[in-house]
């Protein structure tokens, strides 16, 4: 509390000098009785006692003479009253050193921006004619901050992943999944730092969905980069073969063997080359399939081969194509399994970080409650001395509620699974992890 003292009156009570804090304590004392005047007198004091549990008072002398007060904005600091200046310094020192950081239940630290958002929401309630409520203002702030937390987390993920896009394609799917895991963890960490009162975990669930979508986009970009790289390599390796086809190099006796030998050499060189990425086999299979009609024409035209040899050569070519298709299918299935395992790891990471956050928030709430119980007990003692039985009972009920809240055992994992991962997703993770 800050109180101006523009008259040279000492702080006294019953003829005794008192301190500033004693002045405030006396000013907050309630009056006995049930008259309208007494109730009106007690109401603001009861509100102060109920909502503000630590009290500090500063009494300021008049900053300047009566004449200078009329033009205070233009008065130089050197012209201000010395006692006023010293008290102002003491007040500022107290604020900087002793005043706690503004925070909400659970330890969420209020910033200037978030405090401004709360004020705007509160004022808008008044302007709209509804009853202003700090709880509603905080809920409105939670929506703003949690939306901002999701946005910041997704921006962090994009920022980190975009640093690797120029290096696409990755050689294997595992490389991309590891990148996603690292970037996902950083994004989630940012979200956890910024979010608060996400009671139904609505915003974290939204973050999961958005990250899954973004991951799929980067996987698609990686696959496209692999296809481009692989096709470019095949074009380079097959340049001589394409020239031979155009010039009829293989349309001669023995041309089929010459063509298949060069095709095998091309395939071996392609498979040895690094940096093709995750779609290299699919691109090779497509390339060889496009050459099947040319190979069949060369086989038919080769007069050095008997019909039986031609049938065997065709069967061998078909068997090789089937073997490649089988290998592609097996690899695709394996990649799907790895992708599912990666998603499970991501959900597991979300749950562990969420469990840690909930545990830390509850521990802070418990500490706040313990402090509040001590303050309420002090307040109750003062009320008992003043004979305010009703207020004493109300305080007793509130103290009991706080103690019961601190005693409540809670299974964090069950809460996370039932509220954070609803529906099918929750069932999957519960089956995997439990």
JSON list of N, CA and C in Angstrom, two decimals, residues 253-297:
[
{"chain": "A", "resi": 253, "resn": "UNK", "atom": "N", "xyz": [22.95, -59.35, -84.50]},
{"chain": "A", "resi": 253, "resn": "UNK", "atom": "CA", "xyz": [23.14, -60.65, -83.84]},
{"chain": "A", "resi": 253, "resn": "UNK", "atom": "C", "xyz": [24.01, -60.48, -82.58]},
{"chain": "A", "resi": 254, "resn": "UNK", "atom": "N", "xyz": [23.55, -61.04, -81.48]},
{"chain": "A", "resi": 254, "resn": "UNK", "atom": "CA", "xyz": [24.27, -60.89, -80.21]},
{"chain": "A", "resi": 254, "resn": "UNK", "atom": "C", "xyz": [23.96, -59.59, -79.49]},
{"chain": "A", "resi": 255, "resn": "UNK", "atom": "N", "xyz": [23.03, -58.81, -80.04]},
{"chain": "A", "resi": 255, "resn": "UNK", "atom": "CA", "xyz": [22.70, -57.51, -79.48]},
{"chain": "A", "resi": 255, "resn": "UNK", "atom": "C", "xyz": [22.01, -57.61, -78.12]},
{"chain": "A", "resi": 256, "resn": "UNK", "atom": "N", "xyz": [21.26, -58.71, -77.92]},
{"chain": "A", "resi": 256, "resn": "UNK", "atom": "CA", "xyz": [20.54, -58.85, -76.66]},
{"chain": "A", "resi": 256, "resn": "UNK", "atom": "C", "xyz": [21.51, -59.00, -75.50]},
{"chain": "A", "resi": 257, "resn": "UNK", "atom": "N", "xyz": [22.54, -59.86, -75.69]},
{"chain": "A", "resi": 257, "resn": "UNK", "atom": "CA", "xyz": [23.53, -60.06, -74.63]},
{"chain": "A", "resi": 257, "resn": "UNK", "atom": "C", "xyz": [24.28, -58.76, -74.34]},
{"chain": "A", "resi": 258, "resn": "UNK", "atom": "N", "xyz": [24.61, -58.03, -75.40]},
{"chain": "A", "resi": 258, "resn": "UNK", "atom": "CA", "xyz": [25.30, -56.75, -75.23]},
{"chain": "A", "resi": 258, "resn": "UNK", "atom": "C", "xyz": [24.44, -55.76, -74.44]},
{"chain": "A", "resi": 259, "resn": "UNK", "atom": "N", "xyz": [23.14, -55.74, -74.76]},
{"chain": "A", "resi": 259, "resn": "UNK", "atom": "CA", "xyz": [22.22, -54.83, -74.07]},
{"chain": "A", "resi": 259, "resn": "UNK", "atom": "C", "xyz": [22.09, -55.19, -72.59]},
{"chain": "A", "resi": 260, "resn": "UNK", "atom": "N", "xyz": [21.86, -56.49, -72.30]},
{"chain": "A", "resi": 260, "resn": "UNK", "atom": "CA", "xyz": [21.67, -56.91, -70.91]},
{"chain": "A", "resi": 260, "resn": "UNK", "atom": "C", "xyz": [22.95, -56.73, -70.09]},
{"chain": "A", "resi": 261, "resn": "UNK", "atom": "N", "xyz": [24.11, -56.95, -70.70]},
{"chain": "A", "resi": 261, "resn": "UNK", "atom": "CA", "xyz": [25.38, -56.73, -69.97]},
{"chain": "A", "resi": 261, "resn": "UNK", "atom": "C", "xyz": [25.53, -55.26, -69.59]},
{"chain": "A", "resi": 262, "resn": "UNK", "atom": "N", "xyz": [25.23, -54.38, -70.53]},
{"chain": "A", "resi": 262, "resn": "UNK", "atom": "CA", "xyz": [25.34, -52.94, -70.24]},
{"chain": "A", "resi": 262, "resn": "UNK", "atom": "C", "xyz": [24.29, -52.52, -69.22]},
{"chain": "A", "resi": 263, "resn": "UNK", "atom": "N", "xyz": [23.12, -53.15, -69.30]},
{"chain": "A", "resi": 263, "resn": "UNK", "atom": "CA", "xyz": [22.06, -52.83, -68.33]},
{"chain": "A", "resi": 263, "resn": "UNK", "atom": "C", "xyz": [22.49, -53.24, -66.92]},
{"chain": "A", "resi": 264, "resn": "UNK", "atom": "N", "xyz": [23.12, -54.42, -66.79]},
{"chain": "A", "resi": 264, "resn": "UNK", "atom": "CA", "xyz": [23.58, -54.89, -65.48]},
{"chain": "A", "resi": 264, "resn": "UNK", "atom": "C", "xyz": [24.68, -53.98, -64.93]},
{"chain": "A", "resi": 265, "resn": "UNK", "atom": "N", "xyz": [25.58, -53.55, -65.83]},
{"chain": "A", "resi": 265, "resn": "UNK", "atom": "CA", "xyz": [26.64, -52.63, -65.41]},
{"chain": "A", "resi": 265, "resn": "UNK", "atom": "C", "xyz": [26.05, -51.31, -64.93]},
{"chain": "A", "resi": 266, "resn": "UNK", "atom": "N", "xyz": [25.06, -50.81, -65.69]},
{"chain": "A", "resi": 266, "resn": "UNK", "atom": "CA", "xyz": [24.37, -49.56, -65.30]},
{"chain": "A", "resi": 266, "resn": "UNK", "atom": "C", "xyz": [23.72, -49.72, -63.93]},
{"chain": "A", "resi": 267, "resn": "UNK", "atom": "N", "xyz": [23.03, -50.86, -63.75]},
{"chain": "A", "resi": 267, "resn": "UNK", "atom": "CA", "xyz": [22.34, -51.10, -62.48]},
{"chain": "A", "resi": 267, "resn": "UNK", "atom": "C", "xyz": [23.31, -51.19, -61.31]},
{"chain": "A", "resi": 268, "resn": "UNK", "atom": "N", "xyz": [24.44, -51.87, -61.54]},
{"chain": "A", "resi": 268, "resn": "UNK", "atom": "CA", "xyz": [25.45, -52.00, -60.48]},
{"chain": "A", "resi": 268, "resn": "UNK", "atom": "C", "xyz": [26.05, -50.65, -60.12]},
{"chain": "A", "resi": 269, "resn": "UNK", "atom": "N", "xyz": [26.35, -49.84, -61.13]},
{"chain": "A", "resi": 269, "resn": "UNK", "atom": "CA", "xyz": [26.91, -48.50, -60.87]},
{"chain": "A", "resi": 269, "resn": "UNK", "atom": "C", "xyz": [25.91, -47.62, -60.14]},
{"chain": "A", "resi": 270, "resn": "UNK", "atom": "N", "xyz": [24.63, -47.77, -60.48]},
{"chain": "A", "resi": 270, "resn": "UNK", "atom": "CA", "xyz": [23.58, -46.98, -59.84]},
{"chain": "A", "resi": 270, "resn": "UNK", "atom": "C", "xyz": [23.45, -47.34, -58.36]},
{"chain": "A", "resi": 271, "resn": "UNK", "atom": "N", "xyz": [23.45, -48.65, -58.09]},
{"chain": "A", "resi": 271, "resn": "UNK", "atom": "CA", "xyz": [23.28, -49.11, -56.72]},
{"chain": "A", "resi": 271, "resn": "UNK", "atom": "C", "xyz": [24.48, -48.74, -55.84]},
{"chain": "A", "resi": 272, "resn": "UNK", "atom": "N", "xyz": [25.67, -48.63, -56.44]},
{"chain": "A", "resi": 272, "resn": "UNK", "atom": "CA", "xyz": [26.86, -48.26, -55.67]},
{"chain": "A", "resi": 272, "resn": "UNK", "atom": "C", "xyz": [26.90, -46.77, -55.34]},
{"chain": "A", "resi": 273, "resn": "UNK", "atom": "N", "xyz": [26.25, -45.97, -56.15]},
{"chain": "A", "resi": 273, "resn": "UNK", "atom": "CA", "xyz": [26.30, -44.52, -55.97]},
{"chain": "A", "resi": 273, "resn": "UNK", "atom": "C", "xyz": [25.61, -44.12, -54.66]},
{"chain": "A", "resi": 274, "resn": "UNK", "atom": "N", "xyz": [26.20, -43.14, -53.97]},
{"chain": "A", "resi": 274, "resn": "UNK", "atom": "CA", "xyz": [25.66, -42.65, -52.70]},
{"chain": "A", "resi": 274, "resn": "UNK", "atom": "C", "xyz": [24.77, -41.42, -52.91]},
{"chain": "A", "resi": 275, "resn": "UNK", "atom": "N", "xyz": [23.93, -41.16, -51.92]},
{"chain": "A", "resi": 275, "resn": "UNK", "atom": "CA", "xyz": [23.14, -39.93, -51.91]},
{"chain": "A", "resi": 275, "resn": "UNK", "atom": "C", "xyz": [21.87, -39.96, -52.73]},
{"chain": "A", "resi": 276, "resn": "UNK", "atom": "N", "xyz": [21.41, -41.16, -53.11]},
{"chain": "A", "resi": 276, "resn": "UNK", "atom": "CA", "xyz": [20.19, -41.24, -53.93]},
{"chain": "A", "resi": 276, "resn": "UNK", "atom": "C", "xyz": [18.93, -41.07, -53.09]},
{"chain": "A", "resi": 277, "resn": "UNK", "atom": "N", "xyz": [19.01, -41.46, -51.83]},
{"chain": "A", "resi": 277, "resn": "UNK", "atom": "CA", "xyz": [17.86, -41.28, -50.95]},
{"chain": "A", "resi": 277, "resn": "UNK", "atom": "C", "xyz": [16.92, -42.46, -50.90]},
{"chain": "A", "resi": 278, "resn": "UNK", "atom": "N", "xyz": [15.76, -42.21, -50.28]},
{"chain": "A", "resi": 278, "resn": "UNK", "atom": "CA", "xyz": [14.85, -43.30, -49.91]},
{"chain": "A", "resi": 278, "resn": "UNK", "atom": "C", "xyz": [14.02, -43.85, -51.07]},
{"chain": "A", "resi": 279, "resn": "UNK", "atom": "N", "xyz": [13.99, -43.18, -52.21]},
{"chain": "A", "resi": 279, "resn": "UNK", "atom": "CA", "xyz": [13.17, -43.63, -53.34]},
{"chain": "A", "resi": 279, "resn": "UNK", "atom": "C", "xyz": [14.02, -44.20, -54.48]},
{"chain": "A", "resi": 280, "resn": "UNK", "atom": "N", "xyz": [15.25, -44.54, -54.17]},
{"chain": "A", "resi": 280, "resn": "UNK", "atom": "CA", "xyz": [16.16, -44.99, -55.23]},
{"chain": "A", "resi": 280, "resn": "UNK", "atom": "C", "xyz": [15.69, -46.28, -55.90]},
{"chain": "A", "resi": 281, "resn": "UNK", "atom": "N", "xyz": [15.20, -47.25, -55.11]},
{"chain": "A", "resi": 281, "resn": "UNK", "atom": "CA", "xyz": [14.76, -48.51, -55.70]},
{"chain": "A", "resi": 281, "resn": "UNK", "atom": "C", "xyz": [13.51, -48.34, -56.56]},
{"chain": "A", "resi": 282, "resn": "UNK", "atom": "N", "xyz": [12.58, -47.51, -56.10]},
{"chain": "A", "resi": 282, "resn": "UNK", "atom": "CA", "xyz": [11.36, -47.27, -56.87]},
{"chain": "A", "resi": 282, "resn": "UNK", "atom": "C", "xyz": [11.69, -46.62, -58.22]},
{"chain": "A", "resi": 283, "resn": "UNK", "atom": "N", "xyz": [12.61, -45.66, -58.21]},
{"chain": "A", "resi": 283, "resn": "UNK", "atom": "CA", "xyz": [12.98, -44.98, -59.46]},
{"chain": "A", "resi": 283, "resn": "UNK", "atom": "C", "xyz": [13.69, -45.96, -60.39]},
{"chain": "A", "resi": 284, "resn": "UNK", "atom": "N", "xyz": [14.56, -46.81, -59.85]},
{"chain": "A", "resi": 284, "resn": "UNK", "atom": "CA", "xyz": [15.25, -47.82, -60.67]},
{"chain": "A", "resi": 284, "resn": "UNK", "atom": "C", "xyz": [14.24, -48.79, -61.27]},
{"chain": "A", "resi": 285, "resn": "UNK", "atom": "N", "xyz": [13.29, -49.23, -60.46]},
{"chain": "A", "resi": 285, "resn": "UNK", "atom": "CA", "xyz": [12.28, -50.16, -60.95]},
{"chain": "A", "resi": 285, "resn": "UNK", "atom": "C", "xyz": [11.47, -49.54, -62.08]},
{"chain": "A", "resi": 286, "resn": "UNK", "atom": "N", "xyz": [11.11, -48.27, -61.92]},
{"chain": "A", "resi": 286, "resn": "UNK", "atom": "CA", "xyz": [10.36, -47.58, -62.97]},
{"chain": "A", "resi": 286, "resn": "UNK", "atom": "C", "xyz": [11.19, -47.45, -64.24]},
{"chain": "A", "resi": 287, "resn": "UNK", "atom": "N", "xyz": [12.46, -47.13, -64.09]},
{"chain": "A", "resi": 287, "resn": "UNK", "atom": "CA", "xyz": [13.36, -47.01, -65.24]},
{"chain": "A", "resi": 287, "resn": "UNK", "atom": "C", "xyz": [13.47, -48.32, -66.01]},
{"chain": "A", "resi": 288, "resn": "UNK", "atom": "N", "xyz": [13.68, -49.42, -65.29]},
{"chain": "A", "resi": 288, "resn": "UNK", "atom": "CA", "xyz": [13.83, -50.72, -65.94]},
{"chain": "A", "resi": 288, "resn": "UNK", "atom": "C", "xyz": [12.53, -51.18, -66.58]},
{"chain": "A", "resi": 289, "resn": "UNK", "atom": "N", "xyz": [11.40, -50.81, -65.97]},
{"chain": "A", "resi": 289, "resn": "UNK", "atom": "CA", "xyz": [10.11, -51.17, -66.55]},
{"chain": "A", "resi": 289, "resn": "UNK", "atom": "C", "xyz": [9.89, -50.45, -67.87]},
{"chain": "A", "resi": 290, "resn": "UNK", "atom": "N", "xyz": [10.34, -49.19, -67.92]},
{"chain": "A", "resi": 290, "resn": "UNK", "atom": "CA", "xyz": [10.22, -48.42, -69.17]},
{"chain": "A", "resi": 290, "resn": "UNK", "atom": "C", "xyz": [11.07, -49.03, -70.28]},
{"chain": "A", "resi": 291, "resn": "UNK", "atom": "N", "xyz": [12.12, -49.76, -69.90]},
{"chain": "A", "resi": 291, "resn": "UNK", "atom": "CA", "xyz": [13.02, -50.36, -70.89]},
{"chain": "A", "resi": 291, "resn": "UNK", "atom": "C", "xyz": [12.60, -51.78, -71.28]},
{"chain": "A", "resi": 292, "resn": "UNK", "atom": "N", "xyz": [11.52, -52.30, -70.66]},
{"chain": "A", "resi": 292, "resn": "UNK", "atom": "CA", "xyz": [11.10, -53.68, -70.95]},
{"chain": "A", "resi": 292, "resn": "UNK", "atom": "C", "xyz": [10.70, -53.87, -72.42]},
{"chain": "A", "resi": 293, "resn": "UNK", "atom": "N", "xyz": [9.96, -52.89, -72.97]},
{"chain": "A", "resi": 293, "resn": "UNK", "atom": "CA", "xyz": [9.53, -53.03, -74.36]},
{"chain": "A", "resi": 293, "resn": "UNK", "atom": "C", "xyz": [10.71, -53.00, -75.31]},
{"chain": "A", "resi": 294, "resn": "UNK", "atom": "N", "xyz": [11.70, -52.13, -75.02]},
{"chain": "A", "resi": 294, "resn": "UNK", "atom": "CA", "xyz": [12.91, -52.08, -75.84]},
{"chain": "A", "resi": 294, "resn": "UNK", "atom": "C", "xyz": [13.68, -53.39, -75.73]},
{"chain": "A", "resi": 295, "resn": "UNK", "atom": "N", "xyz": [13.80, -53.91, -74.52]},
{"chain": "A", "resi": 295, "resn": "UNK", "atom": "CA", "xyz": [14.53, -55.17, -74.29]},
{"chain": "A", "resi": 295, "resn": "UNK", "atom": "C", "xyz": [13.84, -56.32, -75.01]},
{"chain": "A", "resi": 296, "resn": "UNK", "atom": "N", "xyz": [12.48, -56.32, -74.95]},
{"chain": "A", "resi": 296, "resn": "UNK", "atom": "CA", "xyz": [11.72, -57.38, -75.63]},
{"chain": "A", "resi": 296, "resn": "UNK", "atom": "C", "xyz": [11.91, -57.32, -77.13]},
{"chain": "A", "resi": 297, "resn": "UNK", "atom": "N", "xyz": [11.93, -56.11, -77.70]},
{"chain": "A", "resi": 297, "resn": "UNK", "atom": "CA", "xyz": [12.15, -55.95, -79.16]},
{"chain": "A", "resi": 297, "resn": "UNK", "atom": "C", "xyz": [13.53, -56.44, -79.57]}
]
